[in-house]
Amino acid sequence: MAVIQRPLILDVEDKPTLFTGLFLSLQHVFAMFGATILVPVLLNMPVSVALLASGVGTIIYQIATKAKVPVYLGSSFAYIAAMQIAIEQMGGDISAAQTGVIMAGLLYIVIAGIVKFAGTAWVDTILPPIVIGPMIMVIGLGLASNAVQSAGFVMDSDWRTILVAVSTFLITAFINTSAKGFMKIIPFLMGIVGGYILSILLGIVDFSVVAEARWFALPELYLPFETNTFNNYSFYFGPESWAILPIVLVTVAEHIGDHTVLGKICDREFLKEPGLKRTLIGDGAATAVSAFFGGPANTTYGENTGVIGMTRIASVSVIRNAAFIAITLSFMGKFTALISTIPAAVLGGMSILLYGVIASNGLKVMIEDKVDFNQSRNLVIASSMLVIGLGGAVFDIAGFMTLSGTALSAIIGIILNQLLPKQETEEA
């Protein structure tokens, strides 16, 4: 997709004045807020930890990249399905999910080392669009049933649940397609706000938890050891954890794409300076630290790129201050308690659009690369990945690892892409 090049108002190294900088930083916070809180709410994780991890992760990224890239890190949607499955398989225990995400973050760092010595050509060889596209589609469509249930589209559902879900969906959809300027960057946030207000009017929001919460409270951290102050979980290196690792193949490709687009906006080559090695280390370290604290995986945010493209403000100083604002919000007890009162119906309506958009982005990857489905090999690869990823296929490796869903689909796609012979374009 072509990126219209316009001169930046503030370049990467520029620092705005105090009040201007605060306003610009708040824009980034609002842009990432809806998506960042949506992931922990869907996974039944503390919102306070997600906000803390988002801010801390962004600072870690800035340190790793020598403050040369205006990137904000937020909660990743790509890991939702794998984490949900891991939590369910462990009977509600988050140990497998958190350990898996920590290992995923460390794998980023391993890949950064490989990139240093072998370059990046191997990434395109292993993960061409015909593999990446169906992988992304499986991630989105694999969550479809959860969205439908939360939205109340089941037998004997409360009409209020359906009304709230549909309203949330329509608000988000109309803002995403019709809004102008900054509003177009925050459709998820506005959808949540609109659905939440309607939920209050219909009397399906319980504010008791807000009344009981303190104004100032420590984030509800989960740590992998016993503690008297915070919750705890244990490191778990079973198959449920290992099954999360193949998701890294998708997120690394997204990482490269995000930095490429951002480089075009800023007229810089961030994959060369500070280099892909450093950006991967920053992203991976931030993800590992987030999971260690009990938060979701982190990712470079498309919303962040959208804000920079719109405002032409690429100042790393603005991004860093946005991170400090997010950290501050994580300590505001009544604020995070208020977020926890968002009804499932709001999340359901939001998720119908969100998961569909994720799946559609997989289709978009293949369309933009002009993947030719007249070629039998492409048809075989895509169809096999979709059926295996969505059909509930499970493959047990000698009791050591159980692969299913996105993980199994990704491995099948990579293997088929290497085994099946290349073909000339065939007639339909």
JSON list of C-alpha atoms in Angstrom, two decimals, residues 205-316:
[
{"chain": "A", "resi": 205, "resn": "VAL", "atom": "CA", "xyz": [-23.67, -2.34, 34.73]},
{"chain": "A", "resi": 206, "resn": "ASP", "atom": "CA", "xyz": [-22.74, -3.10, 38.33]},
{"chain": "A", "resi": 207, "resn": "PHE", "atom": "CA", "xyz": [-20.79, -0.21, 39.90]},
{"chain": "A", "resi": 208, "resn": "SER", "atom": "CA", "xyz": [-20.28, -1.86, 43.29]},
{"chain": "A", "resi": 209, "resn": "VAL", "atom": "CA", "xyz": [-16.68, -2.82, 42.45]},
{"chain": "A", "resi": 210, "resn": "VAL", "atom": "CA", "xyz": [-15.91, 0.84, 41.65]},
{"chain": "A", "resi": 211, "resn": "ALA", "atom": "CA", "xyz": [-17.35, 2.02, 44.97]},
{"chain": "A", "resi": 212, "resn": "GLU", "atom": "CA", "xyz": [-15.20, -0.51, 46.82]},
{"chain": "A", "resi": 213, "resn": "ALA", "atom": "CA", "xyz": [-11.99, 0.29, 44.93]},
{"chain": "A", "resi": 214, "resn": "ARG", "atom": "CA", "xyz": [-9.36, 2.67, 46.27]},
{"chain": "A", "resi": 215, "resn": "TRP", "atom": "CA", "xyz": [-8.36, 5.81, 44.40]},
{"chain": "A", "resi": 216, "resn": "PHE", "atom": "CA", "xyz": [-4.74, 4.70, 44.41]},
{"chain": "A", "resi": 217, "resn": "ALA", "atom": "CA", "xyz": [-3.88, 1.00, 44.19]},
{"chain": "A", "resi": 218, "resn": "LEU", "atom": "CA", "xyz": [-0.96, -1.13, 43.09]},
{"chain": "A", "resi": 219, "resn": "PRO", "atom": "CA", "xyz": [-1.54, -2.97, 39.80]},
{"chain": "A", "resi": 220, "resn": "GLU", "atom": "CA", "xyz": [-2.78, -6.54, 40.32]},
{"chain": "A", "resi": 221, "resn": "LEU", "atom": "CA", "xyz": [0.48, -8.19, 39.37]},
{"chain": "A", "resi": 222, "resn": "TYR", "atom": "CA", "xyz": [0.84, -11.94, 38.88]},
{"chain": "A", "resi": 223, "resn": "LEU", "atom": "CA", "xyz": [4.37, -13.17, 39.59]},
{"chain": "A", "resi": 224, "resn": "PRO", "atom": "CA", "xyz": [5.87, -16.66, 39.06]},
{"chain": "A", "resi": 225, "resn": "PHE", "atom": "CA", "xyz": [6.65, -17.12, 42.75]},
{"chain": "A", "resi": 226, "resn": "GLU", "atom": "CA", "xyz": [4.95, -16.90, 46.15]},
{"chain": "A", "resi": 227, "resn": "THR", "atom": "CA", "xyz": [4.36, -13.39, 47.47]},
{"chain": "A", "resi": 228, "resn": "ASN", "atom": "CA", "xyz": [2.28, -11.87, 50.24]},
{"chain": "A", "resi": 229, "resn": "THR", "atom": "CA", "xyz": [1.37, -8.79, 48.20]},
{"chain": "A", "resi": 230, "resn": "PHE", "atom": "CA", "xyz": [0.58, -10.05, 44.71]},
{"chain": "A", "resi": 231, "resn": "ASN", "atom": "CA", "xyz": [-1.03, -13.05, 43.06]},
{"chain": "A", "resi": 232, "resn": "ASN", "atom": "CA", "xyz": [1.26, -15.80, 41.84]},
{"chain": "A", "resi": 233, "resn": "TYR", "atom": "CA", "xyz": [1.59, -18.45, 39.17]},
{"chain": "A", "resi": 234, "resn": "SER", "atom": "CA", "xyz": [4.29, -21.03, 38.41]},
{"chain": "A", "resi": 235, "resn": "PHE", "atom": "CA", "xyz": [6.55, -21.44, 35.41]},
{"chain": "A", "resi": 236, "resn": "TYR", "atom": "CA", "xyz": [5.10, -24.26, 33.34]},
{"chain": "A", "resi": 237, "resn": "PHE", "atom": "CA", "xyz": [6.97, -25.74, 30.38]},
{"chain": "A", "resi": 238, "resn": "GLY", "atom": "CA", "xyz": [4.34, -28.24, 29.25]},
{"chain": "A", "resi": 239, "resn": "PRO", "atom": "CA", "xyz": [2.84, -28.63, 25.78]},
{"chain": "A", "resi": 240, "resn": "GLU", "atom": "CA", "xyz": [0.28, -25.87, 26.37]},
{"chain": "A", "resi": 241, "resn": "SER", "atom": "CA", "xyz": [3.13, -23.37, 26.68]},
{"chain": "A", "resi": 242, "resn": "TRP", "atom": "CA", "xyz": [5.14, -24.59, 23.68]},
{"chain": "A", "resi": 243, "resn": "ALA", "atom": "CA", "xyz": [2.05, -24.44, 21.46]},
{"chain": "A", "resi": 244, "resn": "ILE", "atom": "CA", "xyz": [2.10, -20.61, 21.79]},
{"chain": "A", "resi": 245, "resn": "LEU", "atom": "CA", "xyz": [5.52, -20.23, 20.15]},
{"chain": "A", "resi": 246, "resn": "PRO", "atom": "CA", "xyz": [4.46, -20.58, 16.46]},
{"chain": "A", "resi": 247, "resn": "ILE", "atom": "CA", "xyz": [2.44, -17.37, 16.86]},
{"chain": "A", "resi": 248, "resn": "VAL", "atom": "CA", "xyz": [5.81, -15.58, 16.84]},
{"chain": "A", "resi": 249, "resn": "LEU", "atom": "CA", "xyz": [6.07, -16.34, 13.12]},
{"chain": "A", "resi": 250, "resn": "VAL", "atom": "CA", "xyz": [3.03, -14.15, 12.52]},
{"chain": "A", "resi": 251, "resn": "THR", "atom": "CA", "xyz": [3.98, -11.34, 14.87]},
{"chain": "A", "resi": 252, "resn": "VAL", "atom": "CA", "xyz": [7.55, -11.09, 13.55]},
{"chain": "A", "resi": 253, "resn": "ALA", "atom": "CA", "xyz": [6.16, -10.61, 10.05]},
{"chain": "A", "resi": 254, "resn": "GLU", "atom": "CA", "xyz": [3.77, -7.95, 11.41]},
{"chain": "A", "resi": 255, "resn": "HIS", "atom": "CA", "xyz": [6.68, -6.33, 13.25]},
{"chain": "A", "resi": 256, "resn": "ILE", "atom": "CA", "xyz": [8.64, -5.98, 10.01]},
{"chain": "A", "resi": 257, "resn": "GLY", "atom": "CA", "xyz": [5.60, -4.63, 8.16]},
{"chain": "A", "resi": 258, "resn": "ASP", "atom": "CA", "xyz": [4.79, -2.04, 10.85]},
{"chain": "A", "resi": 259, "resn": "HIS", "atom": "CA", "xyz": [8.35, -0.72, 10.90]},
{"chain": "A", "resi": 260, "resn": "THR", "atom": "CA", "xyz": [8.49, -0.60, 7.11]},
{"chain": "A", "resi": 261, "resn": "VAL", "atom": "CA", "xyz": [5.31, 1.52, 6.92]},
{"chain": "A", "resi": 262, "resn": "LEU", "atom": "CA", "xyz": [6.45, 3.75, 9.78]},
{"chain": "A", "resi": 263, "resn": "GLY", "atom": "CA", "xyz": [9.79, 4.24, 8.03]},
{"chain": "A", "resi": 264, "resn": "LYS", "atom": "CA", "xyz": [8.00, 5.45, 4.89]},
{"chain": "A", "resi": 265, "resn": "ILE", "atom": "CA", "xyz": [5.96, 7.93, 6.94]},
{"chain": "A", "resi": 266, "resn": "CYS", "atom": "CA", "xyz": [9.07, 9.27, 8.68]},
{"chain": "A", "resi": 267, "resn": "ASP", "atom": "CA", "xyz": [11.29, 9.02, 5.56]},
{"chain": "A", "resi": 268, "resn": "ARG", "atom": "CA", "xyz": [13.73, 6.77, 7.42]},
{"chain": "A", "resi": 269, "resn": "GLU", "atom": "CA", "xyz": [14.85, 3.16, 7.20]},
{"chain": "A", "resi": 270, "resn": "PHE", "atom": "CA", "xyz": [14.29, 1.92, 10.74]},
{"chain": "A", "resi": 271, "resn": "LEU", "atom": "CA", "xyz": [15.09, -1.66, 9.72]},
{"chain": "A", "resi": 272, "resn": "LYS", "atom": "CA", "xyz": [18.64, -0.45, 8.99]},
{"chain": "A", "resi": 273, "resn": "GLU", "atom": "CA", "xyz": [19.02, 2.20, 11.68]},
{"chain": "A", "resi": 274, "resn": "PRO", "atom": "CA", "xyz": [18.75, 1.30, 14.52]},
{"chain": "A", "resi": 275, "resn": "GLY", "atom": "CA", "xyz": [18.18, -1.99, 12.69]},
{"chain": "A", "resi": 276, "resn": "LEU", "atom": "CA", "xyz": [15.77, -4.92, 12.80]},
{"chain": "A", "resi": 277, "resn": "LYS", "atom": "CA", "xyz": [17.95, -6.63, 15.38]},
{"chain": "A", "resi": 278, "resn": "ARG", "atom": "CA", "xyz": [17.35, -3.87, 17.92]},
{"chain": "A", "resi": 279, "resn": "THR", "atom": "CA", "xyz": [13.63, -3.45, 17.18]},
{"chain": "A", "resi": 280, "resn": "LEU", "atom": "CA", "xyz": [13.07, -7.20, 17.61]},
{"chain": "A", "resi": 281, "resn": "ILE", "atom": "CA", "xyz": [15.01, -7.21, 20.89]},
{"chain": "A", "resi": 282, "resn": "GLY", "atom": "CA", "xyz": [12.92, -4.30, 22.17]},
{"chain": "A", "resi": 283, "resn": "ASP", "atom": "CA", "xyz": [9.63, -5.94, 21.17]},
{"chain": "A", "resi": 284, "resn": "GLY", "atom": "CA", "xyz": [10.64, -9.34, 22.55]},
{"chain": "A", "resi": 285, "resn": "ALA", "atom": "CA", "xyz": [12.02, -8.04, 25.85]},
{"chain": "A", "resi": 286, "resn": "ALA", "atom": "CA", "xyz": [8.86, -5.96, 26.39]},
{"chain": "A", "resi": 287, "resn": "THR", "atom": "CA", "xyz": [6.66, -9.01, 25.75]},
{"chain": "A", "resi": 288, "resn": "ALA", "atom": "CA", "xyz": [8.67, -11.22, 28.12]},
{"chain": "A", "resi": 289, "resn": "VAL", "atom": "CA", "xyz": [8.56, -8.60, 30.90]},
{"chain": "A", "resi": 290, "resn": "SER", "atom": "CA", "xyz": [4.81, -8.06, 30.41]},
{"chain": "A", "resi": 291, "resn": "ALA", "atom": "CA", "xyz": [4.09, -11.80, 30.72]},
{"chain": "A", "resi": 292, "resn": "PHE", "atom": "CA", "xyz": [6.39, -12.07, 33.75]},
{"chain": "A", "resi": 293, "resn": "PHE", "atom": "CA", "xyz": [4.19, -9.49, 35.49]},
{"chain": "A", "resi": 294, "resn": "GLY", "atom": "CA", "xyz": [1.03, -11.32, 34.44]},
{"chain": "A", "resi": 295, "resn": "GLY", "atom": "CA", "xyz": [0.18, -9.13, 31.45]},
{"chain": "A", "resi": 296, "resn": "PRO", "atom": "CA", "xyz": [-0.57, -9.97, 27.79]},
{"chain": "A", "resi": 297, "resn": "ALA", "atom": "CA", "xyz": [1.96, -10.08, 24.97]},
{"chain": "A", "resi": 298, "resn": "ASN", "atom": "CA", "xyz": [3.04, -6.70, 23.59]},
{"chain": "A", "resi": 299, "resn": "THR", "atom": "CA", "xyz": [3.16, -5.59, 19.98]},
{"chain": "A", "resi": 300, "resn": "THR", "atom": "CA", "xyz": [3.98, -2.57, 17.86]},
{"chain": "A", "resi": 301, "resn": "TYR", "atom": "CA", "xyz": [0.70, -0.77, 17.30]},
{"chain": "A", "resi": 302, "resn": "GLY", "atom": "CA", "xyz": [-0.92, 0.05, 13.98]},
{"chain": "A", "resi": 303, "resn": "GLU", "atom": "CA", "xyz": [-2.94, 2.72, 15.79]},
{"chain": "A", "resi": 304, "resn": "ASN", "atom": "CA", "xyz": [0.36, 4.40, 16.75]},
{"chain": "A", "resi": 305, "resn": "THR", "atom": "CA", "xyz": [1.43, 4.43, 13.12]},
{"chain": "A", "resi": 306, "resn": "GLY", "atom": "CA", "xyz": [-1.96, 5.89, 12.15]},
{"chain": "A", "resi": 307, "resn": "VAL", "atom": "CA", "xyz": [-1.62, 8.75, 14.64]},
{"chain": "A", "resi": 308, "resn": "ILE", "atom": "CA", "xyz": [1.86, 9.62, 13.36]},
{"chain": "A", "resi": 309, "resn": "GLY", "atom": "CA", "xyz": [0.69, 9.45, 9.75]},
{"chain": "A", "resi": 310, "resn": "MET", "atom": "CA", "xyz": [-2.22, 11.77, 10.52]},
{"chain": "A", "resi": 311, "resn": "THR", "atom": "CA", "xyz": [-0.56, 14.31, 12.84]},
{"chain": "A", "resi": 312, "resn": "ARG", "atom": "CA", "xyz": [2.94, 14.18, 11.29]},
{"chain": "A", "resi": 313, "resn": "ILE", "atom": "CA", "xyz": [4.31, 14.12, 14.85]},
{"chain": "A", "resi": 314, "resn": "ALA", "atom": "CA", "xyz": [7.07, 11.49, 15.02]},
{"chain": "A", "resi": 315, "resn": "SER", "atom": "CA", "xyz": [8.75, 12.65, 18.22]},
{"chain": "A", "resi": 316, "resn": "VAL", "atom": "CA", "xyz": [10.09, 9.81, 20.40]}
]
